[in-house]
Tab-separated table of N, CA and C in Angstrom:
chain	number	residue	atom	x	y	z
A	28	MET	N	0.856	-1.165	-0.001
A	28	MET	CA	-0.001	0.000	-0.001
A	28	MET	C	0.903	1.238	-0.004
A	29	THR	N	0.556	2.245	-0.788
A	29	THR	CA	1.361	3.463	-0.812
A	29	THR	C	1.091	4.300	0.428
A	30	SER	N	2.037	5.181	0.740
A	30	SER	CA	1.842	6.046	1.891
A	30	SER	C	0.648	6.976	1.663
A	31	GLU	N	0.438	7.396	0.439
A	31	GLU	CA	-0.706	8.263	0.141
A	31	GLU	C	-2.025	7.551	0.435
A	32	THR	N	-2.144	6.309	-0.017
A	32	THR	CA	-3.370	5.539	0.217
A	32	THR	C	-3.576	5.250	1.702
A	33	LEU	N	-2.502	4.824	2.366
A	33	LEU	CA	-2.576	4.512	3.792
A	33	LEU	C	-2.924	5.739	4.616
A	34	CYS	N	-2.226	6.830	4.367
A	34	CYS	CA	-2.451	8.036	5.169
A	34	CYS	C	-3.832	8.618	4.921
A	35	ALA	N	-4.329	8.535	3.710
A	35	ALA	CA	-5.698	8.992	3.439
A	35	ALA	C	-6.705	8.134	4.187
A	36	ALA	N	-6.490	6.817	4.208
A	36	ALA	CA	-7.397	5.909	4.921
A	36	ALA	C	-7.373	6.158	6.428
A	37	CYS	N	-6.231	6.620	6.932
A	37	CYS	CA	-6.085	6.882	8.372
A	37	CYS	C	-6.464	8.314	8.745
A	38	GLY	N	-6.690	9.165	7.758
A	38	GLY	CA	-7.043	10.548	8.028
A	38	GLY	C	-5.860	11.455	8.328
A	39	PHE	N	-4.645	11.044	7.939
A	39	PHE	CA	-3.468	11.875	8.145
A	39	PHE	C	-3.424	12.933	7.028
A	40	CYS	N	-2.957	14.132	7.358
A	40	CYS	CA	-2.938	15.241	6.410
A	40	CYS	C	-1.587	15.355	5.708
A	41	PRO	N	-1.574	15.441	4.386
A	41	PRO	CA	-0.303	15.594	3.671
A	41	PRO	C	0.315	16.964	3.940
A	42	ALA	N	1.634	16.990	4.095
A	42	ALA	CA	2.357	18.247	4.283
A	42	ALA	C	3.272	18.529	3.097
A	43	VAL	N	3.965	17.489	2.608
A	43	VAL	CA	4.849	17.642	1.451
A	43	VAL	C	5.144	16.261	0.877
A	44	GLY	N	5.353	16.186	-0.426
A	44	GLY	CA	5.730	14.930	-1.068
A	44	GLY	C	4.606	14.290	-1.828
A	45	ASP	N	4.970	13.283	-2.616
A	45	ASP	CA	3.998	12.645	-3.506
A	45	ASP	C	3.297	11.443	-2.906
A	46	GLY	N	3.846	10.835	-1.887
A	46	GLY	CA	3.185	9.714	-1.223
A	46	GLY	C	3.119	8.444	-2.035
A	47	GLU	N	3.996	8.284	-3.009
A	47	GLU	CA	3.937	7.105	-3.867
A	47	GLU	C	4.797	5.942	-3.392
A	48	ARG	N	5.506	6.092	-2.282
A	48	ARG	CA	6.338	5.002	-1.752
A	48	ARG	C	5.462	3.927	-1.127
A	49	THR	N	5.887	2.686	-1.246
A	49	THR	CA	5.188	1.572	-0.643
A	49	THR	C	5.568	1.473	0.835
A	50	VAL	N	4.556	1.375	1.690
A	50	VAL	CA	4.776	1.221	3.132
A	50	VAL	C	4.820	-0.266	3.441
A	51	THR	N	5.901	-0.694	4.099
A	51	THR	CA	6.067	-2.113	4.431
A	51	THR	C	6.112	-2.372	5.933
A	52	GLY	N	6.183	-1.317	6.729
A	52	GLY	CA	6.259	-1.492	8.179
A	52	GLY	C	5.949	-0.193	8.892
A	53	VAL	N	5.987	-0.281	10.223
A	53	VAL	CA	5.664	0.855	11.086
A	53	VAL	C	6.796	1.041	12.089
A	54	PHE	N	7.220	2.286	12.265
A	54	PHE	CA	8.196	2.617	13.301
A	54	PHE	C	7.669	3.806	14.083
A	55	THR	N	7.776	3.742	15.410
A	55	THR	CA	7.319	4.833	16.263
A	55	THR	C	8.431	5.196	17.229
A	56	GLY	N	8.783	6.474	17.277
A	56	GLY	CA	9.799	6.919	18.222
A	56	GLY	C	10.248	8.336	17.951
A	57	ASP	N	10.719	8.991	19.020
A	57	ASP	CA	11.123	10.386	18.933
A	57	ASP	C	12.623	10.603	19.061
A	58	LEU	N	13.343	9.612	19.516
A	58	LEU	CA	14.784	9.759	19.666
A	58	LEU	C	15.441	9.489	18.316
A	59	LEU	N	16.045	10.519	17.732
A	59	LEU	CA	16.563	10.413	16.373
A	59	LEU	C	17.641	9.351	16.235
A	60	SER	N	18.526	9.221	17.204
A	60	SER	CA	19.574	8.208	17.102
A	60	SER	C	18.977	6.807	17.158
A	61	TRP	N	17.896	6.644	17.894
A	61	TRP	CA	17.189	5.355	17.967
A	61	TRP	C	16.560	5.060	16.597
A	62	ALA	N	15.918	6.049	16.020
A	62	ALA	CA	15.295	5.872	14.705
A	62	ALA	C	16.340	5.581	13.634
A	63	MET	N	17.492	6.225	13.728
A	63	MET	CA	18.551	6.032	12.748
A	63	MET	C	18.990	4.570	12.684
A	64	GLY	N	19.003	3.911	13.819
A	64	GLY	CA	19.457	2.529	13.870
A	64	GLY	C	18.362	1.498	13.747
A	65	ARG	N	17.102	1.910	13.891
A	65	ARG	CA	16.030	0.916	13.951
A	65	ARG	C	14.911	1.066	12.911
A	66	ALA	N	14.695	2.274	12.412
A	66	ALA	CA	13.696	2.433	11.348
A	66	ALA	C	14.202	1.705	10.109
A	67	LYS	N	13.280	1.078	9.405
A	67	LYS	CA	13.663	0.278	8.239
A	67	LYS	C	13.161	0.912	6.945
A	68	GLU	N	13.807	0.521	5.873
A	68	GLU	CA	13.369	0.956	4.550
A	68	GLU	C	11.889	0.613	4.392
A	69	GLY	N	11.111	1.587	3.946
A	69	GLY	CA	9.697	1.372	3.711
A	69	GLY	C	8.807	1.604	4.910
A	70	ASP	N	9.380	1.906	6.082
A	70	ASP	CA	8.562	2.155	7.279
A	70	ASP	C	7.833	3.494	7.176
A	71	ILE	N	6.647	3.538	7.764
A	71	ILE	CA	5.978	4.796	8.056
A	71	ILE	C	6.404	5.134	9.479
A	72	TRP	N	7.005	6.302	9.665
A	72	TRP	CA	7.594	6.684	10.947
A	72	TRP	C	6.703	7.706	11.631
A	73	PHE	N	6.330	7.428	12.876
A	73	PHE	CA	5.495	8.324	13.686
A	73	PHE	C	6.357	8.977	14.756
A	74	THR	N	6.304	10.318	14.840
A	74	THR	CA	7.143	11.062	15.765
A	74	THR	C	6.489	12.401	16.098
A	75	VAL	N	7.082	13.137	17.039
A	75	VAL	CA	6.687	14.512	17.321
A	75	VAL	C	7.817	15.489	17.007
A	76	MET	N	8.880	14.969	16.445
A	76	MET	CA	10.058	15.787	16.114
A	76	MET	C	9.909	16.335	14.692
A	77	GLY	N	9.484	17.595	14.575
A	77	GLY	CA	9.187	18.171	13.265
A	77	GLY	C	10.275	19.053	12.704
A	78	ASN	N	11.522	18.631	12.859
A	78	ASN	CA	12.617	19.486	12.387
A	78	ASN	C	13.407	18.822	11.255
A	79	VAL	N	14.387	19.558	10.750
A	79	VAL	CA	15.176	19.110	9.611
A	79	VAL	C	15.960	17.829	9.929
A	80	ASN	N	16.320	17.620	11.174
A	80	ASN	CA	17.048	16.401	11.536
A	80	ASN	C	16.182	15.155	11.349
A	81	THR	N	14.900	15.276	11.595
A	81	THR	CA	13.977	14.155	11.355
A	81	THR	C	13.952	13.803	9.875
A	82	VAL	N	13.932	14.797	9.038
A	82	VAL	CA	13.942	14.574	7.591
A	82	VAL	C	15.241	13.882	7.181
A	83	ALA	N	16.356	14.311	7.759
A	83	ALA	CA	17.647	13.692	7.437
A	83	ALA	C	17.666	12.220	7.830
A	84	VAL	N	17.150	11.902	9.016
A	84	VAL	CA	17.119	10.507	9.467
A	84	VAL	C	16.166	9.698	8.596
A	85	ALA	N	15.027	10.266	8.234
A	85	ALA	CA	14.074	9.555	7.370
A	85	ALA	C	14.711	9.242	6.017
A	86	ALA	N	15.478	10.174	5.488
A	86	ALA	CA	16.172	9.936	4.212
A	86	ALA	C	17.242	8.870	4.385
A	87	LEU	N	17.989	8.946	5.454
A	87	LEU	CA	19.047	7.963	5.724
A	87	LEU	C	18.479	6.561	5.896
A	88	ALA	N	17.378	6.437	6.642
A	88	ALA	CA	16.750	5.138	6.886
A	88	ALA	C	15.892	4.687	5.706
A	89	ASP	N	15.647	5.584	4.759
A	89	ASP	CA	14.817	5.324	3.578
A	89	ASP	C	13.369	4.974	3.968
A	90	CYS	N	12.840	5.746	4.928
A	90	CYS	CA	11.440	5.560	5.351
A	90	CYS	C	10.504	5.942	4.197
A	91	ALA	N	9.360	5.295	4.145
A	91	ALA	CA	8.369	5.605	3.122
A	91	ALA	C	7.807	7.006	3.331
A	92	CYS	N	7.626	7.391	4.598
A	92	CYS	CA	7.126	8.713	4.938
A	92	CYS	C	7.256	8.921	6.444
A	93	VAL	N	6.995	10.156	6.883
A	93	VAL	CA	7.019	10.494	8.302
A	93	VAL	C	5.708	11.179	8.640
A	94	VAL	N	5.111	10.755	9.759
A	94	VAL	CA	3.875	11.371	10.235
A	94	VAL	C	4.174	12.081	11.551
A	95	LEU	N	3.926	13.388	11.572
A	95	LEU	CA	4.122	14.190	12.762
A	95	LEU	C	2.840	14.154	13.577
A	96	CYS	N	2.931	13.725	14.828
A	96	CYS	CA	1.761	13.452	15.669
A	96	CYS	C	1.511	14.549	16.707
A	97	HIS	N	0.427	14.399	17.444
A	97	HIS	CA	0.048	15.295	18.557
A	97	HIS	C	-0.141	16.743	18.111
A	98	GLU	N	-0.621	16.969	16.904
A	98	GLU	CA	-0.840	18.313	16.376
A	98	GLU	C	0.445	19.147	16.281
A	99	ALA	N	1.595	18.485	16.324
A	99	ALA	CA	2.862	19.204	16.155
A	99	ALA	C	2.933	19.749	14.722
A	100	VAL	N	3.776	20.740	14.529
A	100	VAL	CA	3.885	21.414	13.232
A	100	VAL	C	5.296	21.248	12.679
A	101	TRP	N	5.399	20.903	11.391
A	101	TRP	CA	6.695	20.827	10.722
A	101	TRP	C	7.286	22.216	10.636
A	102	ASP	N	8.570	22.351	10.955
A	102	ASP	CA	9.182	23.672	10.774
A	102	ASP	C	9.488	23.871	9.282
A	103	GLU	N	9.619	25.117	8.897
A	103	GLU	CA	9.755	25.469	7.482
A	103	GLU	C	10.999	24.856	6.841
A	104	VAL	N	12.096	24.808	7.554
A	104	VAL	CA	13.328	24.221	7.007
A	104	VAL	C	13.126	22.728	6.744
A	105	ALA	N	12.422	22.046	7.633
A	105	ALA	CA	12.139	20.614	7.432
A	105	ALA	C	11.303	20.396	6.178
A	106	VAL	N	10.309	21.230	5.978
A	106	VAL	CA	9.451	21.108	4.795
A	106	VAL	C	10.269	21.341	3.525
A	107	GLN	N	11.114	22.351	3.530
A	107	GLN	CA	11.948	22.640	2.363
A	107	GLN	C	12.911	21.493	2.076
A	108	ARG	N	13.553	20.974	3.112
A	108	ARG	CA	14.523	19.880	2.928
A	108	ARG	C	13.815	18.612	2.465
A	109	ALA	N	12.634	18.339	3.013
A	109	ALA	CA	11.878	17.155	2.586
A	109	ALA	C	11.547	17.234	1.098
A	110	ALA	N	11.142	18.401	0.643
A	110	ALA	CA	10.837	18.576	-0.780
A	110	ALA	C	12.090	18.351	-1.632
A	111	GLN	N	13.224	18.831	-1.160
A	111	GLN	CA	14.477	18.668	-1.898
A	111	GLN	C	14.920	17.211	-1.946
A	112	GLN	N	14.722	16.479	-0.845
A	112	GLN	CA	15.229	15.103	-0.748
A	112	GLN	C	14.176	14.050	-1.063
A	113	GLY	N	12.977	14.449	-1.415
A	113	GLY	CA	11.941	13.484	-1.770
A	113	GLY	C	11.393	12.716	-0.588
A	114	VAL	N	11.381	13.329	0.588
A	114	VAL	CA	10.830	12.688	1.790
A	114	VAL	C	9.392	13.183	1.964
A	115	THR	N	8.445	12.267	2.052
A	115	THR	CA	7.037	12.617	2.177
A	115	THR	C	6.672	12.799	3.648
A	116	LEU	N	5.981	13.906	3.944
A	116	LEU	CA	5.606	14.245	5.306
A	116	LEU	C	4.100	14.375	5.447
A	117	TYR	N	3.593	13.956	6.603
A	117	TYR	CA	2.179	14.077	6.946
A	117	TYR	C	2.059	14.604	8.366
A	118	THR	N	0.835	14.980	8.757
A	118	THR	CA	0.541	15.375	10.129
A	118	THR	C	-0.733	14.694	10.596
A	119	THR	N	-0.869	14.568	11.913
A	119	THR	CA	-2.082	14.062	12.535
A	119	THR	C	-2.192	14.638	13.937
A	120	ASP	N	-3.407	14.744	14.436
A	120	ASP	CA	-3.588	15.190	15.807
A	120	ASP	C	-3.539	14.014	16.788
A	121	LEU	N	-3.473	12.796	16.263
A	121	LEU	CA	-3.414	11.607	17.120
A	121	LEU	C	-2.048	11.478	17.804
A	122	PRO	N	-2.011	10.874	18.992
A	122	PRO	CA	-0.721	10.519	19.602
A	122	PRO	C	-0.029	9.443	18.772
A	123	GLU	N	1.283	9.314	18.943
A	123	GLU	CA	2.045	8.356	18.147
A	123	GLU	C	1.496	6.932	18.235
A	124	PHE	N	1.203	6.469	19.454
A	124	PHE	CA	0.769	5.087	19.594
A	124	PHE	C	-0.547	4.846	18.856
A	125	GLU	N	-1.508	5.739	19.030
A	125	GLU	CA	-2.797	5.558	18.358
A	125	GLU	C	-2.640	5.607	16.838
A	126	ALA	N	-1.839	6.540	16.349
A	126	ALA	CA	-1.627	6.676	14.903
A	126	ALA	C	-0.925	5.439	14.339
A	127	SER	N	0.098	4.947	15.049
A	127	SER	CA	0.822	3.772	14.557
A	127	SER	C	-0.038	2.525	14.626
A	128	PHE	N	-0.872	2.415	15.654
A	128	PHE	CA	-1.802	1.291	15.773
A	128	PHE	C	-2.776	1.292	14.602
A	129	LEU	N	-3.322	2.459	14.292
A	129	LEU	CA	-4.256	2.593	13.176
A	129	LEU	C	-3.597	2.205	11.851
A	130	ALA	N	-2.382	2.704	11.617
A	130	ALA	CA	-1.677	2.382	10.369
A	130	ALA	C	-1.330	0.903	10.283
A	131	ALA	N	-0.857	0.334	11.381
A	131	ALA	CA	-0.501	-1.095	11.381
A	131	ALA	C	-1.728	-1.945	11.098
A	132	THR	N	-2.838	-1.588	11.683
A	132	THR	CA	-4.078	-2.322	11.458
A	132	THR	C	-4.497	-2.242	9.988
A	133	ARG	N	-4.421	-1.057	9.410
A	133	ARG	CA	-4.776	-0.879	7.987
A	133	ARG	C	-3.843	-1.656	7.072
A	134	LEU	N	-2.584	-1.800	7.503
A	134	LEU	CA	-1.605	-2.564	6.710
A	134	LEU	C	-1.748	-4.069	6.899
A	135	GLY	N	-2.566	-4.471	7.872
A	135	GLY	CA	-2.721	-5.889	8.157
A	135	GLY	C	-1.576	-6.454	8.983
A	136	LEU	N	-0.827	-5.575	9.657
A	136	LEU	CA	0.278	-5.993	10.503
A	136	LEU	C	-0.196	-6.208	11.934
A	137	THR	N	0.551	-6.959	12.689
A	137	THR	CA	0.259	-7.073	14.113
A	137	THR	C	0.626	-5.737	14.748
A	138	PRO	N	-0.325	-5.034	15.350
A	138	PRO	CA	-0.024	-3.727	15.937
A	138	PRO	C	1.022	-3.854	17.039
A	139	PRO	N	1.807	-2.795	17.242
A	139	PRO	CA	2.827	-2.830	18.284
A	139	PRO	C	2.196	-2.960	19.671
A	140	ALA	N	2.884	-3.631	20.563
A	140	ALA	CA	2.394	-3.790	21.922
A	140	ALA	C	2.532	-2.471	22.670
A	141	PRO	N	1.592	-2.181	23.586
A	141	PRO	CA	1.672	-0.925	24.345
A	141	PRO	C	2.858	-0.903	25.284
C-alpha cells in the first residue's frame, strides 16, 4: 500500500511529497539516534520531532514517509529539505501510539504492543 493511500485511509494530512512510496512497516519513536538505527526501509515513521534532523534521518533510513503526531507542526526548514530530498511528510492530531496502531491495522500488521 502506498503512503498516500494509507495516510488517506487513516485521516493523516499531507504536508509535502507525492506519497507514492510503498509502506512495508511501522516505526514509532522520537529519539533520532534510535530511529537512525532501527527504522527500516519502507517504514511509516510516527514522531513529534518536526525538524530538519527528522527529515535527514528519514532519508538515511529510507522511510516511506514520516507522520508528525500530537498536532505538532513541521518547521519550514524541514518542509523545504523534505521537498528537496523526496521525503514525504504528513501530520495528525493523534498521539504516536494511536496513529501507529491505526496504520498497522490498515496494513494488516500485528499492531505494536503498548
